[in-house]
Coordinates of C-alpha atoms and ligand atoms in Angstrom, one line a residue:
Chain A
M81 CA 7.7 30.5 27.9
S82 CA 6.7 28.7 24.8
N83 CA 8.4 25.6 23.5
R84 CA 8.5 26.7 20.0
V85 CA 11.2 25.4 17.7
L86 CA 12.2 26.7 14.2
M87 CA 12.0 23.8 11.8
K88 CA 11.8 23.1 8.2
G89 CA 8.3 21.8 7.1
N90 CA 9.3 18.3 5.9
E91 CA 11.2 17.7 9.3
A92 CA 8.3 19.0 11.3
F93 CA 5.9 16.6 9.4
A94 CA 8.2 13.8 10.4
E95 CA 8.7 14.8 13.9
A96 CA 5.0 15.1 14.4
A97 CA 4.5 11.6 13.2
V98 CA 7.1 10.3 15.7
Q99 CA 5.5 12.3 18.5
A100 CA 2.2 10.6 17.5
G101 CA 3.8 7.3 18.2
C102 CA 4.7 6.3 14.6
K103 CA 7.7 4.0 14.5
Y104 CA 7.7 2.7 11.0
F105 CA 8.4 4.5 7.9
F106 CA 8.9 3.3 4.3
G107 CA 10.0 5.7 1.8
Y108 CA 11.7 6.6 -1.5
P109 CA 13.6 9.8 -2.5
I110 CA 11.6 12.4 -4.4
T111 CA 12.0 16.1 -4.3
P112 CA 10.5 18.1 -2.6
Q113 CA 10.0 15.7 0.3
N114 CA 13.4 14.3 0.8
E115 CA 13.8 15.7 4.3
I116 CA 11.1 13.5 5.5
P117 CA 12.8 10.1 4.9
E118 CA 16.2 11.7 5.7
Y119 CA 14.9 12.8 9.1
M120 CA 13.2 9.5 9.8
S121 CA 16.3 7.5 9.0
K122 CA 18.0 9.3 12.0
R123 CA 15.3 9.6 14.2
L124 CA 13.4 6.4 14.1
P125 CA 16.3 4.3 15.6
E126 CA 16.2 6.7 18.5
V127 CA 12.7 5.4 19.4
G128 CA 13.3 1.9 18.6
G129 CA 11.5 2.1 15.3
V130 CA 12.4 1.2 11.7
Y131 CA 13.2 3.3 8.8
L132 CA 13.5 1.5 5.5
Q133 CA 14.3 2.8 2.0
A134 CA 12.1 0.9 -0.4
E135 CA 13.2 0.0 -3.9
S136 CA 10.3 2.0 -5.2
E137 CA 7.1 3.8 -4.2
V138 CA 5.2 0.6 -5.4
A139 CA 7.1 -1.5 -2.9
G140 CA 7.0 1.2 -0.3
I141 CA 3.3 1.4 -0.2
N142 CA 3.1 -2.5 -0.1
M143 CA 5.5 -2.5 2.8
I144 CA 3.0 -0.1 4.5
F145 CA 0.3 -2.6 3.6
G146 CA 2.3 -5.4 5.6
A147 CA 3.3 -3.1 8.5
A148 CA -0.1 -1.4 8.8
G149 CA -1.6 -5.0 8.9
T150 CA 0.2 -5.4 12.3
G151 CA -1.8 -2.6 13.8
F152 CA 1.4 -0.4 14.5
R153 CA 1.4 3.2 13.3
T154 CA 3.1 3.6 9.9
L155 CA 3.8 6.6 7.7
I156 CA 4.9 6.9 4.0
S157 CA 5.6 10.1 2.2
S158 CA 6.1 11.1 -1.4
S159 CA 5.5 13.8 -3.9
S160 CA 3.1 13.6 -6.8
P161 CA 4.7 11.0 -9.3
G162 CA 5.4 8.8 -6.4
I163 CA 1.9 9.0 -5.1
S164 CA 0.7 7.9 -8.7
L165 CA 2.9 4.7 -8.3
M166 CA 1.3 4.2 -4.9
S167 CA -2.2 4.3 -6.1
E168 CA -2.8 0.6 -6.6
G169 CA -1.4 0.0 -3.1
I170 CA -3.6 2.6 -1.6
S171 CA -6.6 1.1 -3.2
Y172 CA -5.6 -2.2 -1.7
I173 CA -5.1 -0.6 1.8
A174 CA -8.5 1.1 1.7
A175 CA -10.2 -2.1 0.6
A176 CA -8.5 -4.1 3.4
E177 CA -9.4 -1.3 5.7
L178 CA -5.8 -0.7 7.1
P179 CA -4.9 2.4 9.0
C180 CA -1.9 4.4 7.7
V181 CA -0.8 8.0 7.0
I182 CA 0.4 9.1 3.7
I183 CA 2.0 12.5 3.2
N184 CA 2.0 14.1 -0.4
V185 CA 4.2 17.1 -0.7
M186 CA 2.7 18.1 -4.1
R187 CA 4.8 19.4 -7.0
G188 CA 3.9 20.5 -10.5
G189 CA 2.8 17.8 -13.1
P190 CA 1.5 16.1 -15.1
G191 CA 4.2 13.6 -15.9
L192 CA 7.6 14.1 -14.4
G193 CA 6.5 17.7 -14.3
G194 CA 8.7 20.0 -12.2
I195 CA 10.0 20.0 -8.6
L196 CA 8.3 23.3 -7.5
P197 CA 5.0 23.4 -5.4
A198 CA 1.6 22.8 -6.8
Q199 CA -1.9 21.6 -5.9
S200 CA -2.7 19.7 -8.9
D201 CA -3.2 16.3 -7.0
Y202 CA -6.5 17.3 -5.6
F203 CA -8.4 15.0 -7.9
Q204 CA -6.1 12.2 -7.2
A205 CA -6.3 12.6 -3.5
T206 CA -10.1 13.1 -3.2
K207 CA -11.7 11.4 -6.1
G208 CA -9.7 8.2 -6.2
G209 CA -6.2 8.1 -7.7
G210 CA -6.4 4.3 -7.5
H211 CA -9.3 2.0 -8.7
G212 CA -12.6 1.2 -7.2
D213 CA -15.1 3.0 -5.0
Y214 CA -12.8 4.0 -2.0
R215 CA -12.0 7.3 -0.3
L216 CA -9.1 8.7 1.3
L217 CA -9.6 11.0 4.4
T218 CA -7.7 13.9 3.1
L219 CA -6.5 16.8 5.2
A220 CA -5.1 20.1 3.9
P221 CA -3.1 22.1 6.6
G222 CA -2.6 25.8 6.1
T223 CA 0.5 26.3 8.1
L224 CA 3.3 24.2 9.5
Q225 CA 1.7 24.4 13.0
E226 CA -1.6 23.2 11.7
A227 CA 0.2 20.5 9.7
T228 CA 1.9 19.0 12.8
E229 CA -1.4 18.9 14.6
F230 CA -3.2 17.4 11.6
I231 CA -0.5 14.7 11.3
M232 CA -1.0 13.7 14.8
M233 CA -4.7 13.7 14.5
A234 CA -4.4 11.7 11.3
F235 CA -3.1 8.8 13.1
D236 CA -6.2 8.7 15.3
L237 CA -8.6 9.1 12.4
A238 CA -6.7 6.3 10.5
E239 CA -7.1 3.9 13.4
Y240 CA -10.7 5.0 14.3
Y241 CA -12.0 4.5 10.7
R242 CA -9.4 1.9 9.8
N243 CA -8.8 3.9 6.6
P244 CA -5.8 5.5 4.9
V245 CA -5.5 9.2 5.7
M246 CA -3.7 11.7 3.3
I247 CA -2.0 14.9 4.3
L248 CA -2.0 17.0 1.2
A249 CA 0.8 19.6 1.5
D250 CA 2.7 21.3 -1.1
G251 CA 6.4 22.0 -1.9
F252 CA 6.2 25.5 -0.1
M253 CA 5.2 23.8 3.1
G254 CA 7.8 21.1 2.7
Q255 CA 10.6 23.5 2.3
M256 CA 9.7 26.6 4.3
M257 CA 10.8 27.1 7.9
E258 CA 8.5 28.3 10.6
A259 CA 8.2 28.2 14.5
I260 CA 6.3 25.3 15.6
E261 CA 5.2 24.1 19.0
F262 CA 4.7 20.3 19.2
K263 CA 1.3 20.0 21.0
K264 CA 0.1 16.6 21.9
V265 CA -3.0 16.3 19.7
K266 CA -5.3 13.3 20.6
L267 CA -9.0 12.8 19.4
N268 CA -11.4 11.8 22.1
Y269 CA -12.4 8.7 20.0
D270 CA -13.0 5.3 21.0
I271 CA -10.2 3.6 18.9
P272 CA -10.5 -0.1 18.6
D273 CA -7.7 -2.2 20.1
P274 CA -5.7 -3.5 17.0
K275 CA -5.4 -6.9 18.8
E276 CA -9.0 -7.4 17.7
W277 CA -8.0 -7.6 13.9
A278 CA -4.2 -7.3 13.4
I279 CA -1.7 -9.8 12.3
G280 CA 0.3 -11.5 15.1
Y281 CA -2.2 -12.2 17.8
M282 CA -3.5 -15.6 16.8
A283 CA -2.8 -17.1 20.1
E284 CA -4.4 -14.4 22.3
R285 CA -7.3 -14.1 20.1
G286 CA -7.9 -17.7 19.4
K287 CA -8.6 -17.0 15.9
R288 CA -6.3 -16.0 13.0
A289 CA -6.2 -12.6 11.2
L290 CA -6.9 -12.3 7.5
I291 CA -5.9 -9.1 5.6
K292 CA -7.4 -9.1 2.1
S293 CA -9.2 -7.3 -0.6
L294 CA -10.2 -10.3 -2.8
S295 CA -13.9 -11.1 -2.9
L296 CA -14.9 -13.4 -5.8
D297 CA -18.5 -13.5 -4.9
P298 CA -20.1 -10.4 -6.2
E299 CA -22.9 -10.3 -3.5
M300 CA -20.2 -10.2 -0.9
L301 CA -18.2 -7.7 -2.6
E302 CA -21.3 -5.5 -3.1
K303 CA -21.8 -5.9 0.8
H304 CA -18.2 -4.9 1.5
N305 CA -18.6 -1.9 -0.7
Q306 CA -21.7 -0.9 1.1
K307 CA -19.9 -1.2 4.4
L308 CA -17.1 1.0 3.1
Q309 CA -19.6 3.6 1.9
E310 CA -21.3 3.5 5.3
K311 CA -17.9 4.4 6.8
Y312 CA -17.5 7.3 4.3
R313 CA -21.0 8.6 5.2
R314 CA -19.8 8.6 8.8
M315 CA -16.7 10.5 7.8
E316 CA -18.8 13.0 5.8
E317 CA -20.9 13.6 9.0
K318 CA -18.1 13.9 11.6
E319 CA -14.9 14.9 9.9
V320 CA -15.7 18.0 7.8
R321 CA -13.2 20.8 8.8
Y322 CA -12.7 24.3 7.4
E323 CA -11.8 27.8 8.4
S324 CA -14.2 30.7 7.6
V325 CA -13.0 34.4 7.9
G326 CA -15.0 37.5 7.2
V327 CA -17.7 35.6 5.2
E328 CA -20.6 37.3 7.1
D329 CA -20.4 40.7 5.4
A330 CA -18.5 39.7 2.3
D331 CA -19.4 40.6 -1.2
V332 CA -16.8 38.0 -2.6
V333 CA -15.8 35.0 -1.0
I334 CA -12.3 33.4 -1.8
A335 CA -12.1 29.6 -1.6
A336 CA -8.6 28.3 -1.2
Y337 CA -6.6 25.7 0.8
G338 CA -3.1 25.1 1.9
T339 CA -0.4 27.6 0.9
T340 CA -2.8 29.3 -1.6
A341 CA -5.1 30.2 1.4
R342 CA -2.3 31.6 3.2
I343 CA -1.4 33.9 0.2
A344 CA -5.1 34.7 -0.1
K345 CA -5.3 35.9 3.5
S346 CA -2.7 38.6 2.7
S347 CA -4.8 39.6 -0.4
I348 CA -7.9 39.8 1.7
K349 CA -6.2 42.1 4.3
K350 CA -5.1 44.5 1.6
L351 CA -8.7 44.5 0.0
R352 CA -10.3 45.1 3.4
D353 CA -7.9 47.9 4.1
Q354 CA -9.2 49.4 0.9
G355 CA -12.8 49.0 2.1
M356 CA -13.6 46.0 0.0
K357 CA -15.5 43.2 1.6
V358 CA -13.9 39.9 0.9
G359 CA -14.0 36.8 3.0
L360 CA -12.3 33.4 2.9
I361 CA -13.4 29.8 3.2
R362 CA -10.5 27.5 3.8
P363 CA -11.2 23.8 3.6
Q364 CA -9.1 21.9 6.0
S365 CA -10.6 18.6 5.1
L366 CA -10.8 18.1 1.2
Y367 CA -12.4 14.7 1.7
P368 CA -14.8 15.1 3.1
F369 CA -15.3 18.4 1.6
P370 CA -17.1 21.2 3.4
Y371 CA -20.0 21.7 0.9
K372 CA -22.2 23.3 3.6
P373 CA -20.5 26.7 4.1
F374 CA -20.7 27.2 0.3
N375 CA -24.3 26.1 0.2
D376 CA -25.2 28.4 3.3
L377 CA -23.3 31.5 2.0
P378 CA -25.0 34.7 3.3
D379 CA -27.2 36.5 1.0
G380 CA -24.9 39.4 0.6
V381 CA -22.2 37.3 -1.2
K382 CA -22.3 38.1 -4.9
H383 CA -19.4 35.9 -6.0
V384 CA -17.1 33.2 -5.2
L385 CA -13.5 33.0 -6.4
V386 CA -11.6 29.8 -6.2
V387 CA -7.8 30.1 -6.1
E388 CA -5.5 27.1 -6.6
M389 CA -2.1 26.3 -7.7
S390 CA -3.5 24.0 -10.4
C391 CA -5.7 24.5 -13.6
G392 CA -8.9 24.2 -11.5
Q393 CA -9.7 21.1 -9.4
M394 CA -11.2 22.1 -6.1
I395 CA -13.4 24.4 -8.0
E396 CA -15.5 21.5 -9.0
D397 CA -16.5 20.7 -5.3
V398 CA -17.0 24.5 -4.6
K399 CA -19.5 24.6 -7.5
L400 CA -21.3 21.5 -6.0
G401 CA -21.5 23.4 -2.7
V402 CA -22.7 26.8 -4.2
Q403 CA -25.3 25.0 -6.5
G404 CA -25.4 27.7 -8.9
K405 CA -26.7 30.3 -6.3
V406 CA -23.9 32.7 -7.3
P407 CA -21.3 32.8 -10.0
V408 CA -18.1 30.9 -9.2
S409 CA -14.9 32.1 -10.9
F410 CA -11.3 30.7 -10.9
Y411 CA -7.9 32.2 -10.7
G412 CA -5.0 29.6 -10.7
R413 CA -1.3 29.4 -11.4
C414 CA 0.3 26.0 -12.1
G415 CA 3.5 24.1 -12.9
G416 CA 5.3 25.3 -10.0
M417 CA 4.1 29.0 -10.3
A418 CA 2.2 30.5 -7.4
P419 CA -0.4 33.2 -7.4
S420 CA 1.0 36.4 -5.8
V421 CA -0.8 38.5 -3.3
E422 CA -1.4 41.1 -5.9
E423 CA -2.8 38.8 -8.5
I424 CA -5.3 37.5 -6.1
E425 CA -6.1 41.0 -5.2
E426 CA -6.6 41.9 -8.9
A427 CA -8.8 38.8 -9.5
A428 CA -11.1 39.7 -6.6
K429 CA -11.3 43.4 -7.6
K430 CA -12.4 42.4 -11.1
L431 CA -15.4 40.7 -9.6
L432 CA -16.2 43.4 -7.2
G433 CA -16.7 45.6 -10.4
Chain B
M560 CA -5.7 -52.5 20.3
A561 CA -5.5 -48.6 20.2
E562 CA -6.0 -47.0 16.9
V563 CA -2.7 -45.4 15.5
K564 CA -3.2 -42.6 13.0
I565 CA -0.7 -42.8 10.4
F566 CA -2.0 -39.9 8.2
E567 CA -4.0 -36.9 8.9
R568 CA -4.6 -33.4 7.8
P569 CA -2.0 -31.0 9.0
K570 CA -3.2 -28.7 11.9
S571 CA -2.0 -25.7 9.8
M572 CA -4.3 -26.7 7.0
T573 CA -8.1 -25.9 6.9
D574 CA -10.6 -28.7 6.4
V575 CA -11.9 -27.6 2.9
S576 CA -11.3 -29.0 -0.6
T577 CA -9.2 -26.7 -2.9
H578 CA -10.2 -25.1 -6.0
Y579 CA -7.3 -26.4 -8.0
C580 CA -7.6 -28.3 -11.3
P581 CA -7.2 -32.0 -11.2
G582 CA -3.5 -33.0 -11.1
C583 CA -2.4 -29.4 -10.3
T584 CA 0.7 -29.5 -8.0
H585 CA -0.2 -26.3 -6.1
G586 CA -2.0 -28.5 -3.5
I587 CA 0.9 -30.7 -2.8
V588 CA 3.1 -27.7 -2.0
H589 CA 0.4 -26.1 0.3
R590 CA 0.4 -29.4 2.2
L591 CA 4.1 -29.5 2.6
V592 CA 4.2 -25.9 3.9
A593 CA 1.4 -26.7 6.4
E594 CA 3.2 -30.0 7.5
V595 CA 6.5 -27.9 8.1
I596 CA 4.7 -25.3 10.0
D597 CA 3.2 -28.0 12.2
E598 CA 6.5 -29.8 12.7
L599 CA 8.3 -26.5 13.6
G600 CA 5.4 -25.9 16.1
I601 CA 4.9 -22.2 14.8
Q602 CA 1.3 -22.1 13.6
E603 CA 0.2 -19.3 15.9
K604 CA 3.4 -17.3 15.2
T605 CA 3.4 -17.6 11.3
V606 CA 2.1 -15.3 8.8
G607 CA 1.7 -16.2 5.1
V608 CA 1.3 -13.8 2.2
A609 CA -0.9 -15.1 -0.8
P610 CA 0.0 -13.8 -4.2
V611 CA -2.1 -13.0 -7.3
G612 CA -2.3 -16.1 -9.3
C613 CA -3.9 -19.5 -9.0
A614 CA -2.7 -19.6 -5.4
V615 CA -4.5 -16.3 -4.4
L616 CA -6.8 -18.3 -2.2
L617 CA -4.1 -19.8 -0.2
Y618 CA -5.6 -18.0 2.8
N619 CA -8.5 -20.4 2.6
Y620 CA -6.3 -23.4 3.0
I621 CA -3.4 -22.4 5.2
N622 CA -4.6 -21.9 8.6
T623 CA -2.3 -19.1 10.1
D624 CA -2.5 -15.4 10.0
M625 CA -2.7 -14.3 6.2
Y626 CA -2.4 -11.4 4.0
E627 CA -3.3 -11.4 0.2
A628 CA -1.2 -9.1 -1.5
A629 CA -1.3 -7.2 -4.8
H630 CA 0.2 -9.0 -8.0
G631 CA 3.9 -9.3 -7.5
R632 CA 4.1 -7.3 -4.2
A633 CA 4.1 -10.2 -1.7
P634 CA 7.8 -9.7 -0.7
A635 CA 7.2 -6.0 0.1
V636 CA 4.2 -6.9 2.2
A637 CA 6.2 -9.6 4.0
T638 CA 8.9 -7.1 4.5
G639 CA 6.6 -4.6 6.1
C640 CA 5.2 -7.3 8.4
K641 CA 8.5 -8.7 9.4
R642 CA 10.2 -5.3 10.1
V643 CA 7.5 -4.6 12.5
R644 CA 7.0 -8.0 14.1
P645 CA 10.5 -9.9 13.8
D646 CA 9.2 -12.3 16.2
L647 CA 6.8 -13.7 13.6
T648 CA 7.7 -16.2 10.9
V649 CA 6.7 -14.6 7.5
F650 CA 6.5 -16.4 4.3
T651 CA 5.2 -15.6 0.7
Y652 CA 3.8 -18.0 -1.7
Q653 CA 4.2 -16.8 -5.3
G654 CA 3.8 -18.0 -8.9
D655 CA 6.3 -17.2 -11.8
G656 CA 4.3 -14.5 -13.2
D657 CA 3.8 -12.9 -9.8
L658 CA 7.4 -13.3 -8.7
A659 CA 9.6 -13.2 -12.0
S660 CA 7.7 -10.8 -14.0
I661 CA 5.5 -8.2 -12.3
G662 CA 7.2 -8.6 -9.0
A663 CA 10.8 -8.8 -10.2
A664 CA 11.9 -5.7 -8.4
E665 CA 10.3 -6.7 -5.1
I666 CA 11.9 -10.2 -5.0
V667 CA 15.3 -9.0 -6.1
H668 CA 15.5 -6.3 -3.3
A669 CA 14.0 -8.3 -0.6
A670 CA 16.6 -10.9 -1.5
N671 CA 19.3 -8.3 -1.7
R672 CA 18.5 -6.9 1.7
G673 CA 18.6 -10.3 3.1
E674 CA 15.1 -9.8 4.3
N675 CA 14.6 -12.3 6.9
I676 CA 11.5 -14.0 5.1
T677 CA 10.8 -17.2 3.4
V678 CA 9.6 -17.5 -0.2
I679 CA 7.9 -20.6 -1.8
F680 CA 8.2 -19.9 -5.6
I681 CA 5.9 -22.0 -7.8
N682 CA 7.6 -22.3 -11.2
N683 CA 4.9 -23.7 -13.6
A684 CA 6.3 -22.1 -16.8
I685 CA 3.0 -20.3 -17.4
Y686 CA 0.4 -17.8 -16.1
G687 CA -2.1 -20.3 -14.8
M688 CA -4.9 -18.2 -13.5
T689 CA -5.4 -16.0 -16.4
G690 CA -5.5 -18.9 -18.9
G691 CA -2.1 -20.0 -19.9
Q692 CA -0.2 -16.9 -21.2
M693 CA 3.6 -16.8 -21.5
A694 CA 5.6 -16.4 -18.2
P695 CA 9.2 -15.2 -17.9
T696 CA 9.8 -18.9 -17.0
T697 CA 8.1 -20.4 -20.2
L698 CA 10.7 -22.7 -22.0
L699 CA 12.0 -22.1 -25.3
K700 CA 9.6 -23.4 -28.0
Q701 CA 6.9 -23.8 -25.3
R702 CA 3.5 -22.9 -26.7
T703 CA 1.2 -20.7 -24.8
T704 CA -1.8 -18.6 -25.6
T705 CA 0.4 -15.5 -26.1
C706 CA 3.3 -17.3 -27.8
P707 CA 1.2 -19.6 -29.9
F708 CA 4.1 -20.7 -32.1
G709 CA 6.4 -21.3 -29.3
R710 CA 8.5 -19.1 -27.3
D711 CA 11.0 -17.5 -29.5
P712 CA 14.0 -15.9 -27.7
K713 CA 14.4 -13.2 -30.5
A714 CA 11.1 -11.8 -29.5
N715 CA 10.8 -12.8 -25.8
G716 CA 14.2 -13.5 -24.4
Y717 CA 15.2 -16.7 -22.5
P718 CA 13.6 -18.4 -19.5
I719 CA 14.7 -16.8 -16.2
R720 CA 16.6 -19.1 -13.8
V721 CA 15.4 -17.4 -10.7
A722 CA 17.2 -19.4 -8.1
E723 CA 20.5 -19.0 -9.8
M724 CA 19.9 -15.4 -10.4
L725 CA 19.1 -14.6 -6.8
A726 CA 22.0 -16.8 -5.6
T727 CA 24.5 -14.4 -7.1
L728 CA 23.5 -11.9 -4.4
E729 CA 25.5 -11.8 -1.2
A730 CA 22.7 -11.6 1.4
P731 CA 20.4 -14.6 0.9
G732 CA 20.7 -17.3 3.4
Y733 CA 19.1 -20.3 1.6
I734 CA 18.1 -20.7 -2.0
A735 CA 17.1 -24.2 -3.5
R736 CA 15.4 -25.5 -6.6
V737 CA 13.2 -28.6 -6.1
T738 CA 10.2 -30.4 -7.7
V739 CA 7.2 -32.4 -6.9
A740 CA 7.2 -34.4 -10.1
R741 CA 7.7 -37.7 -8.2
P742 CA 7.1 -38.9 -4.6
K743 CA 11.1 -39.1 -4.1
Y744 CA 11.3 -35.4 -5.2
V745 CA 8.4 -34.5 -2.9
I746 CA 10.3 -35.7 0.1
K747 CA 13.2 -33.5 -1.0
T748 CA 10.9 -30.5 -1.4
K749 CA 9.6 -30.9 2.1
E750 CA 13.2 -31.0 3.3
A751 CA 14.1 -27.7 1.5
I752 CA 10.9 -25.9 2.7
K753 CA 11.8 -27.0 6.2
K754 CA 15.3 -25.7 5.8
A755 CA 14.0 -22.4 4.5
F756 CA 11.8 -21.8 7.4
Q757 CA 14.5 -22.9 9.7
T758 CA 16.9 -20.4 8.0
Q759 CA 14.4 -17.6 8.9
I760 CA 13.9 -18.9 12.5
D761 CA 17.7 -18.9 13.0
G762 CA 17.8 -15.2 11.8
K763 CA 20.0 -16.1 8.8
G764 CA 18.2 -14.0 6.3
F765 CA 16.2 -14.4 3.1
S766 CA 15.4 -18.0 2.0
L767 CA 13.7 -19.1 -1.2
V768 CA 12.5 -22.5 -2.5
E769 CA 11.7 -22.7 -6.3
V770 CA 9.4 -25.5 -6.9
L771 CA 9.2 -26.9 -10.4
S772 CA 5.4 -27.4 -10.8
T773 CA 2.8 -28.5 -13.3
C774 CA -0.3 -26.7 -14.8
P775 CA -1.8 -29.5 -16.7
T776 CA -4.9 -27.4 -17.7
N777 CA -2.9 -24.7 -19.5
W778 CA -0.3 -27.1 -20.7
G779 CA -3.0 -29.1 -22.3
M780 CA -2.0 -32.3 -20.9
R781 CA -3.3 -35.1 -18.7
P782 CA -1.9 -34.8 -15.1
T783 CA 0.6 -37.8 -15.6
E784 CA 1.7 -36.4 -19.0
A785 CA 2.3 -33.1 -17.4
L786 CA 4.5 -34.7 -14.6
K787 CA 6.5 -36.5 -17.4
W788 CA 6.8 -33.3 -19.3
L789 CA 8.2 -31.5 -16.3
E790 CA 10.9 -34.1 -15.8
E791 CA 11.9 -34.3 -19.3
N792 CA 11.9 -30.6 -20.3
M793 CA 11.9 -28.4 -17.2
I794 CA 14.6 -30.3 -15.0
P795 CA 17.3 -30.2 -17.8
Y796 CA 16.9 -26.5 -18.1
Y797 CA 16.2 -25.8 -14.5
P798 CA 18.6 -28.1 -12.5
L799 CA 17.6 -29.2 -9.0
G800 CA 19.7 -28.4 -6.1
E801 CA 20.8 -26.0 -3.4
F802 CA 22.4 -22.7 -4.6
K803 CA 23.0 -21.0 -1.3
L804 CA 23.3 -22.5 2.2
P805 CA 23.2 -20.5 5.5
N806 CA 26.6 -20.2 7.1
Ligands
TPP899 C1 -1.9 -5.6 -11.6 C2 -2.4 -6.8 -12.2 N1 -2.1 -7.2 -13.4 C3 -2.6 -8.3 -13.9 C4 -3.4 -9.2 -13.1 C5 -4.0 -10.5 -13.7 N2 -3.4 -11.6 -13.3 C6 -3.9 -12.3 -12.4 S1 -3.1 -13.7 -12.0 C7 -2.0 -13.4 -13.2 C8 -0.8 -14.4 -13.5 C9 -0.5 -15.4 -12.4 O1 0.5 -16.2 -13.0 P1 1.4 -16.8 -11.9 O2 2.0 -15.8 -11.1 O3 2.5 -17.7 -12.8 O4 0.6 -17.9 -11.1 P2 -0.1 -19.3 -11.4 O5 -1.6 -18.9 -11.6 O6 0.6 -19.8 -12.7 O7 0.1 -20.1 -10.3 C10 -2.2 -12.2 -13.9 C11 -1.4 -11.6 -14.9 C12 -3.8 -8.7 -11.8 N3 -4.5 -9.4 -11.0 N4 -3.2 -7.5 -11.3
SF4_900 S1 -4.8 -23.3 -14.0 FE1 -3.0 -24.5 -13.8 S2 -1.9 -23.7 -11.9 FE2 -4.0 -23.0 -12.0 S3 -5.2 -24.6 -10.8 FE3 -5.2 -25.2 -12.8 S4 -3.6 -26.5 -13.2 FE4 -3.2 -25.4 -11.3
MG901 MG1 2.6 -19.7 -13.2

């Protein structure tokens, strides 16, 4: 008998974090992620944790800075405009090398935009968002089941690398319901004991903790940057994750992540039923990006089609991977509109000639 | 006869000289904070949060666990820390640009939640670190590099009385305004800082000590002139006293 429960995405994200041992959540209301703070406000007191509604996302992410500095597991969630407000704080967290998990349930932008699902924060998540040379480990789950597993894994990754980890979901995933089995996910990594670096152990350690990002000496700051870059190179070696389906014999390979990949899978099934050879590469880690499968496409592949709920963001990384070996085309919907199974099918058919 | 030490560096203060300008009062307040931490015997259980401003390097001088926060966000950082580790004594140290301008939301809401933290607020009526621009606390007619003709209320409003403003809230436990313009005031300032920390230790909620301070460099005055200017101009507008006491 399986232990599957039917749950709304946002609630499942929150529950996964609690099951991963996260007891501290700081949030601010914004659609379409409100069920995460709502769920946490009931659930965290049950496990002796703290839910606190911040006065803004700016304050929220800085509360995370303070909480993460103690070495305990912390989570914050928001949707696109809120993540923009957090960007300064995320840069500070990355600079001070604090572990935390951030969930972005993306909605359409720019500006206040709309409240319906989008994938238009790819650049923000993977190329910076905030200032300075930092990187966010960014995971893009494709189903709610995978989301719960990625969230649990994200806490281990955050602690192992001492780096913020972002779960990049979208409004569909936040709002849909699906049967989920909460499996314990634990990476077999050697995670350092927070008592070695965190706030609150001065007596035990015989040395105080200092959590900061300021470095007025340019040589020291360059060294700190180089240390961060080494860490990012280690992530690029170890943390690339993707799913590849039917690429071996494909004429056209679709590249899509998250909800869009899910829709594309239905299109691919229909195309295959009609005898057309279409495959899928679904990045599960957006930073580090899986460049290799795009670089190593089988000789038979004639075209890559990138599908996103944006005006074309991940396509830039796909092109870097493909390196001009075959043409890369784009099909996208944005502003809260999603590509339909038929639209993707049509777009692929055009390329198949 | 055995030697008796009558003056020494507090244990909670590091043995380095500070980067402050001659006559700057930041250093005096640092020392008072360190003395209070020593007297309460809480060095290893205390966490400071440094601001963005001249006191950004506070972590080099106060020898406890320390964070250095983003501009204005120290109360949020302190909140995050205190909510996870209520057993620690958490204080922020913030300038007037940091606390009353960019960080106005964070301080009001930390105070309004009765967040059990202590805030040392250095009101020197100017942005010291960036070279003497107008602060929300700059006095009317006071000249700064961004109000070169003197602060005009029509354009820039009036100087904010932070202690009184926060004292209108229900939750805070202790709010006081003090100064370090003369030795007699310094003693009072230390008492207020100690009361503020004690308020936190007793679990009585948010405490804040506003310290009227000088910035001789950006006021364009000699240190002694600056102290005199503070007494003659700041104290009349910013009355000293306790605005909220723990019950
Ligand atoms: C987001 C951001 N904006 C602006 C600055 C630049 N800045 C550094 S210190 C400072 C003013 C500090 O003044 P105050 O808080 O009064 O402290 P003081 O130096 O007078 O003690 C400013 C505006 C910054 N570091 N970060
Ligand atoms: S600029 Fe002003 S506040 Fe800053 S150290 Fe110099 S005197 Fe002190
Ligand atoms: Mg100032």
